[in-house]
């Protein structure tokens, strides 16, 4: 699709989907700013990608860090065109199993961080010719799966935020969309197998059989949809959510 001379911020860059996304963006010519809580993981990414990637460690739930990330992209690479709100955390449990901390962290990482970073990015994009934001939501935000109350609620709100922001900022040539994957073969999915005491290989094979297209998504299959939404090829698409599920229905 070609992202030559584009500058992107990616959150959750050390995760299964995030690593693949960063690799693709860089291989297609973009310069990428990443962030994370752990400075050593950030430094490793800088080592791997040299002058095409710059990391700023910090807390994406903090307003000041979100503003600093946008300033960093502008100072280091001369602008900001693409934002991927991809970081996510998945506390597990029904209402009675969900502590205040689980609830707060689900909303802070999956929703509030995306709001604060989008707000900071939009402030820059609206006076610099526009831009594109892609949020990693979830099919579970549309059709909640069992016993993940805080996660499903946060992703559902992220979907509403995407639609609302997409509408508000279209006149400023800022496109805002989301992908909604079902299961993706990443550490997040595998942590669920561990949580339930399942053998990961066997559980993955069984899950493959539940997907009409025949297999649980690989990160690249989600990244391809994210890159479409970030690219010129989707230039008339905004305020939408794209289900990338292999036709697996949650209900
Ligand atoms: P992952 O666990 O491999 O990656 C999650 C990333 O989010 C990591 O880089 C992690 O460091 C980051 N993160 C978590 N908590 C954070 C915090 N407090 N502050 C900053 N960063 C934090 O999982 P993944 O599958 O690559 O997840 C990427 C996105 O895809 C998430 O938003 C997730 O909800 C979404 N998603 C995943 C699946 C799936 O089955 N794997 C399905 C639907 C949606």
CSV table of C-alpha atoms and ligand atoms in Angstrom, one decimal:
chain,number,residue,atom,x,y,z
A,1,UNK,CA,0.0,0.0,0.0
A,2,UNK,CA,3.0,2.3,0.5
A,3,UNK,CA,3.5,4.5,3.6
A,4,UNK,CA,6.5,6.3,2.2
A,5,UNK,CA,7.1,9.6,4.1
A,6,UNK,CA,4.3,8.8,6.6
A,7,UNK,CA,4.9,9.0,10.3
A,8,UNK,CA,3.0,6.7,12.6
A,9,UNK,CA,2.5,6.2,16.4
A,10,UNK,CA,1.8,2.7,17.5
A,11,UNK,CA,0.8,1.6,21.0
A,12,UNK,CA,1.1,-2.0,22.1
A,13,UNK,CA,4.1,-2.3,19.7
A,14,UNK,CA,5.6,-5.2,21.7
A,15,UNK,CA,2.6,-7.4,21.5
A,16,UNK,CA,1.6,-10.1,18.9
A,17,UNK,CA,-0.3,-7.7,16.6
A,18,UNK,CA,1.8,-4.6,17.4
A,19,UNK,CA,5.1,-6.2,16.4
A,20,UNK,CA,3.8,-7.3,13.1
A,21,UNK,CA,2.2,-3.9,12.5
A,22,UNK,CA,5.5,-2.1,13.2
A,23,UNK,CA,7.4,-4.4,10.9
A,24,UNK,CA,4.9,-3.9,8.0
A,25,UNK,CA,4.8,-0.1,8.4
A,26,UNK,CA,8.6,0.1,8.4
A,27,UNK,CA,8.9,-2.3,5.4
A,28,UNK,CA,6.4,-0.1,3.5
A,29,UNK,CA,8.5,3.1,4.2
A,30,UNK,CA,6.9,4.6,7.3
A,31,UNK,CA,8.8,6.1,10.3
A,32,UNK,CA,7.3,4.8,13.5
A,33,UNK,CA,7.2,6.1,17.1
A,34,UNK,CA,6.4,3.5,19.7
A,35,UNK,CA,5.8,3.7,23.4
A,36,UNK,CA,5.6,1.3,26.3
A,37,UNK,CA,5.9,1.1,30.1
A,38,UNK,CA,9.1,-0.9,29.9
A,39,UNK,CA,12.1,1.2,28.7
A,40,UNK,CA,14.2,-1.9,27.9
A,41,UNK,CA,11.6,-3.3,25.4
A,42,UNK,CA,11.5,0.1,23.8
A,43,UNK,CA,15.3,0.2,23.5
A,44,UNK,CA,15.2,-3.3,21.8
A,45,UNK,CA,12.8,-2.1,19.2
A,46,UNK,CA,15.1,1.0,18.5
A,47,UNK,CA,18.1,-1.4,18.1
A,48,UNK,CA,16.1,-3.6,15.6
A,49,UNK,CA,14.9,-0.7,13.4
A,50,UNK,CA,17.6,1.9,13.7
A,51,UNK,CA,16.7,5.4,12.5
A,52,UNK,CA,13.3,4.3,11.2
A,53,UNK,CA,11.9,3.9,14.7
A,54,UNK,CA,12.0,6.0,17.8
A,55,UNK,CA,10.7,5.0,21.2
A,56,UNK,CA,9.4,7.1,24.1
A,57,UNK,CA,8.8,5.0,27.2
A,58,UNK,CA,5.9,6.1,29.5
A,59,UNK,CA,2.3,5.6,30.5
A,60,UNK,CA,-0.2,5.9,27.7
A,61,UNK,CA,-3.0,6.5,30.2
A,62,UNK,CA,-1.4,9.8,31.3
A,63,UNK,CA,-2.4,13.0,29.4
A,64,UNK,CA,1.1,14.5,29.5
A,65,UNK,CA,2.6,11.3,28.0
A,66,UNK,CA,0.1,11.3,25.1
A,67,UNK,CA,0.9,14.9,24.3
A,68,UNK,CA,4.7,14.2,24.6
A,69,UNK,CA,4.3,11.3,22.1
A,70,UNK,CA,2.8,13.5,19.5
A,71,UNK,CA,5.5,16.2,20.0
A,72,UNK,CA,8.1,13.5,19.9
A,73,UNK,CA,6.8,12.3,16.5
A,74,UNK,CA,6.8,15.8,15.1
A,75,UNK,CA,10.3,16.7,16.4
A,76,UNK,CA,11.9,13.4,15.5
A,77,UNK,CA,10.3,12.7,12.2
A,78,UNK,CA,8.7,16.0,11.1
A,79,UNK,CA,5.0,15.2,11.5
A,80,UNK,CA,2.3,12.8,12.4
A,81,UNK,CA,0.0,11.1,9.9
A,82,UNK,CA,-1.1,7.8,11.4
A,83,UNK,CA,-2.1,6.7,14.9
A,84,UNK,CA,-2.7,3.1,15.9
A,85,UNK,CA,-4.4,2.7,19.3
A,86,UNK,CA,-3.5,-0.9,19.6
A,87,UNK,CA,-2.5,-1.5,23.3
A,88,UNK,CA,-5.0,-3.7,25.2
A,89,UNK,CA,-5.4,-5.5,28.4
A,90,UNK,CA,-7.9,-8.3,29.2
A,91,UNK,CA,-9.0,-8.7,32.7
A,92,UNK,CA,-11.2,-11.8,33.0
A,93,UNK,CA,-14.4,-12.2,35.0
A,94,UNK,CA,-18.1,-11.6,35.4
A,95,UNK,CA,-19.3,-8.6,37.4
A,96,UNK,CA,-18.9,-10.3,40.8
A,97,UNK,CA,-15.4,-11.4,39.8
A,98,UNK,CA,-14.2,-8.0,38.6
A,99,UNK,CA,-12.4,-5.9,41.2
A,100,UNK,CA,-12.2,-2.1,41.0
A,101,UNK,CA,-8.6,-2.4,39.8
A,102,UNK,CA,-9.5,-4.8,37.0
A,103,UNK,CA,-12.4,-2.5,35.9
A,104,UNK,CA,-10.2,0.7,36.1
A,105,UNK,CA,-7.3,-0.9,34.2
A,106,UNK,CA,-9.5,-2.3,31.4
A,107,UNK,CA,-11.0,1.1,30.8
A,108,UNK,CA,-7.8,3.0,31.2
A,109,UNK,CA,-5.8,1.0,28.7
A,110,UNK,CA,-8.4,0.0,26.1
A,111,UNK,CA,-10.4,3.2,26.1
A,112,UNK,CA,-9.1,6.2,28.0
A,113,UNK,CA,-5.5,5.9,26.5
A,114,UNK,CA,-7.0,5.8,23.0
A,115,UNK,CA,-9.1,8.9,23.7
A,116,UNK,CA,-6.2,10.9,25.2
A,117,UNK,CA,-3.8,9.9,22.4
A,118,UNK,CA,-6.4,10.5,19.7
A,119,UNK,CA,-7.2,14.0,21.2
A,120,UNK,CA,-3.5,14.9,21.1
A,121,UNK,CA,-3.1,13.5,17.6
A,122,UNK,CA,-6.2,15.3,16.3
A,123,UNK,CA,-4.9,18.6,17.7
A,124,UNK,CA,-1.8,18.2,15.4
A,125,UNK,CA,-3.6,16.6,12.4
A,126,UNK,CA,-6.4,19.2,12.1
A,127,UNK,CA,-3.9,22.0,11.3
A,128,UNK,CA,-1.6,19.8,9.2
A,129,UNK,CA,-3.8,18.5,6.4
A,130,UNK,CA,-5.5,15.6,8.3
A,131,UNK,CA,-4.5,12.1,9.2
A,132,UNK,CA,-5.8,8.6,10.0
A,133,UNK,CA,-6.5,6.8,13.3
A,134,UNK,CA,-7.0,3.0,13.5
A,135,UNK,CA,-8.2,1.6,16.8
A,136,UNK,CA,-7.9,-2.1,17.7
A,137,UNK,CA,-11.3,-2.9,19.2
A,138,UNK,CA,-12.7,-6.4,19.3
A,139,UNK,CA,-15.6,-8.5,18.1
A,140,UNK,CA,-16.3,-8.9,21.8
A,141,UNK,CA,-17.1,-5.1,21.9
A,142,UNK,CA,-19.9,-5.8,19.4
A,143,UNK,CA,-21.1,-9.2,20.7
A,144,UNK,CA,-19.7,-9.7,24.2
A,145,UNK,CA,-18.2,-13.1,24.9
A,146,UNK,CA,-18.7,-14.8,28.3
A,147,UNK,CA,-17.1,-13.6,31.6
A,148,UNK,CA,-15.0,-10.7,30.3
A,149,UNK,CA,-17.2,-7.9,31.5
A,150,UNK,CA,-14.6,-5.1,31.8
A,151,UNK,CA,-12.9,-6.0,28.5
A,152,UNK,CA,-16.1,-6.2,26.5
A,153,UNK,CA,-17.4,-3.0,28.0
A,154,UNK,CA,-14.2,-1.1,27.3
A,155,UNK,CA,-14.0,-2.4,23.7
A,156,UNK,CA,-17.7,-1.6,23.2
A,157,UNK,CA,-17.0,2.0,24.3
A,158,UNK,CA,-14.0,2.1,22.0
A,159,UNK,CA,-16.3,1.2,19.1
A,160,UNK,CA,-18.7,4.0,20.0
A,161,UNK,CA,-15.8,6.4,20.4
A,162,UNK,CA,-14.5,5.5,16.9
A,163,UNK,CA,-17.9,6.1,15.3
A,164,UNK,CA,-18.4,9.4,17.2
A,165,UNK,CA,-14.9,10.8,16.6
A,166,UNK,CA,-15.0,9.6,12.9
A,167,UNK,CA,-18.1,11.7,12.4
A,168,UNK,CA,-16.8,14.8,14.3
A,169,UNK,CA,-13.4,15.0,12.5
A,170,UNK,CA,-14.3,14.0,9.0
A,171,UNK,CA,-14.5,17.7,8.0
A,172,UNK,CA,-10.9,18.1,9.1
A,173,UNK,CA,-9.8,15.2,6.8
A,174,UNK,CA,-9.1,13.0,9.8
A,175,UNK,CA,-10.4,9.4,9.2
A,176,UNK,CA,-11.0,7.3,12.3
A,177,UNK,CA,-11.9,3.6,12.1
A,178,UNK,CA,-11.5,0.4,14.1
A,179,UNK,CA,-10.9,-3.3,13.4
A,180,UNK,CA,-12.8,-5.9,15.4
A,181,UNK,CA,-10.9,-9.2,15.4
A,182,UNK,CA,-12.3,-12.3,17.1
A,183,UNK,CA,-9.5,-14.6,18.3
A,184,UNK,CA,-6.0,-13.9,17.1
A,185,UNK,CA,-3.0,-16.1,17.8
A,186,UNK,CA,-1.0,-13.8,20.2
A,187,UNK,CA,0.2,-13.8,23.8
A,188,UNK,CA,-3.2,-12.3,24.8
A,189,UNK,CA,-5.1,-15.4,23.4
A,190,UNK,CA,-2.6,-17.8,24.8
A,191,UNK,CA,-2.8,-16.2,28.3
A,192,UNK,CA,-6.5,-17.2,28.2
A,193,UNK,CA,-5.6,-20.9,27.6
A,194,UNK,CA,-3.2,-20.7,30.6
A,195,UNK,CA,-5.9,-19.1,32.7
A,196,UNK,CA,-8.2,-22.0,32.0
A,197,UNK,CA,-5.4,-24.6,32.5
A,198,UNK,CA,-5.6,-25.7,28.8
A,199,UNK,CA,-2.8,-27.0,26.6
A,200,UNK,CA,-2.2,-24.1,24.2
A,201,UNK,CA,-1.5,-26.2,21.1
A,202,UNK,CA,-4.6,-28.4,21.6
A,203,UNK,CA,-6.8,-25.5,22.5
A,204,UNK,CA,-5.7,-23.6,19.4
A,205,UNK,CA,-6.4,-26.6,17.1
A,206,UNK,CA,-9.9,-26.9,18.7
A,207,UNK,CA,-10.5,-23.1,18.2
A,208,UNK,CA,-9.4,-23.4,14.5
A,209,UNK,CA,-12.4,-25.8,14.0
A,210,UNK,CA,-14.8,-23.1,15.3
A,211,UNK,CA,-13.9,-20.6,12.6
A,212,UNK,CA,-15.7,-20.9,9.3
A,213,UNK,CA,-12.6,-19.8,7.4
A,214,UNK,CA,-10.8,-22.6,9.0
A,215,UNK,CA,-8.3,-21.1,11.4
A,216,UNK,CA,-7.8,-18.6,14.2
A,217,UNK,CA,-6.4,-15.4,12.8
A,218,UNK,CA,-2.7,-14.9,12.6
A,219,UNK,CA,-1.5,-11.3,13.6
A,220,UNK,CA,-0.7,-10.6,9.9
A,221,UNK,CA,-4.3,-11.1,8.9
A,222,UNK,CA,-5.4,-8.4,11.3
A,223,UNK,CA,-2.5,-6.1,10.4
A,224,UNK,CA,-3.5,-6.3,6.7
A,225,UNK,CA,-7.0,-5.0,7.6
A,226,UNK,CA,-5.4,-2.2,9.8
A,227,UNK,CA,-3.1,-1.1,7.0
A,228,UNK,CA,-6.0,-1.0,4.6
A,229,UNK,CA,-7.9,1.4,7.0
A,230,UNK,CA,-4.7,3.5,7.4
A,231,UNK,CA,-4.0,3.7,3.6
A,232,UNK,CA,-5.2,5.8,0.8
A,233,UNK,CA,-7.2,2.8,-0.5
A,234,UNK,CA,-9.8,3.4,2.3
A,235,UNK,CA,-9.8,7.2,1.7
A,236,UNK,CA,-13.7,7.4,1.7
A,237,UNK,CA,-14.0,5.2,4.8
A,238,UNK,CA,-14.4,6.8,8.2
A,239,UNK,CA,-16.3,6.2,11.5
A,240,UNK,CA,-16.6,2.5,10.7
A,241,UNK,CA,-15.7,-0.7,12.4
A,242,UNK,CA,-14.4,-3.6,10.3
A,243,UNK,CA,-15.1,-7.1,11.6
A,244,UNK,CA,-12.1,-9.3,10.9
A,245,UNK,CA,-13.4,-12.6,12.2
A,246,UNK,CA,-13.2,-15.3,9.5
A,247,UNK,CA,-17.0,-15.3,9.8
A,248,UNK,CA,-16.8,-16.6,13.4
A,249,UNK,CA,-20.0,-15.5,15.1
A,250,UNK,CA,-19.8,-14.8,18.8
A,251,UNK,CA,-23.5,-15.6,19.3
B,1,LIG,P1,-0.7,-8.9,23.3
B,1,LIG,O1,-1.0,-9.2,24.7
B,1,LIG,O2,0.3,-9.6,22.5
B,1,LIG,O3,-0.3,-7.3,23.1
B,1,LIG,C1,-0.9,-6.3,23.9
B,1,LIG,C2,0.0,-5.1,23.9
B,1,LIG,O4,-0.6,-4.0,24.7
B,1,LIG,C3,1.4,-5.3,24.5
B,1,LIG,O5,2.3,-4.6,23.7
B,1,LIG,C4,1.3,-4.7,25.9
B,1,LIG,O6,2.6,-4.3,26.4
B,1,LIG,C5,0.3,-3.6,25.7
B,1,LIG,N1,-0.3,-3.1,26.9
B,1,LIG,C6,-1.0,-3.9,27.8
B,1,LIG,N2,-1.3,-3.2,28.9
B,1,LIG,C7,-0.7,-1.9,28.7
B,1,LIG,C8,-0.6,-0.8,29.5
B,1,LIG,N3,-1.1,-0.7,30.7
B,1,LIG,N4,0.1,0.3,29.0
B,1,LIG,C9,0.7,0.2,27.8
B,1,LIG,N5,0.6,-0.9,27.0
B,1,LIG,C10,0.0,-1.9,27.5
B,1,LIG,O7,-2.1,-9.0,22.5
B,1,LIG,P2,-2.5,-8.6,21.0
B,1,LIG,O8,-3.5,-9.7,20.6
B,1,LIG,O9,-1.4,-8.2,20.2
B,1,LIG,O10,-3.4,-7.3,21.3
B,1,LIG,C11,-3.4,-6.1,20.5
B,1,LIG,C12,-4.8,-5.6,20.5
B,1,LIG,O11,-5.7,-6.5,19.8
B,1,LIG,C13,-5.4,-5.3,21.9
B,1,LIG,O12,-6.1,-4.1,21.9
B,1,LIG,C14,-6.4,-6.5,22.0
B,1,LIG,O13,-7.4,-6.2,22.9
B,1,LIG,C15,-6.9,-6.6,20.6
B,1,LIG,N6,-7.5,-7.9,20.3
B,1,LIG,C16,-6.8,-9.1,20.5
B,1,LIG,C17,-7.5,-10.3,20.2
B,1,LIG,C18,-6.8,-11.6,20.4
B,1,LIG,O14,-7.4,-12.7,20.4
B,1,LIG,N7,-5.5,-11.6,20.6
B,1,LIG,C19,-8.8,-10.3,19.8
B,1,LIG,C20,-9.5,-9.1,19.6
B,1,LIG,C21,-8.8,-7.9,19.9
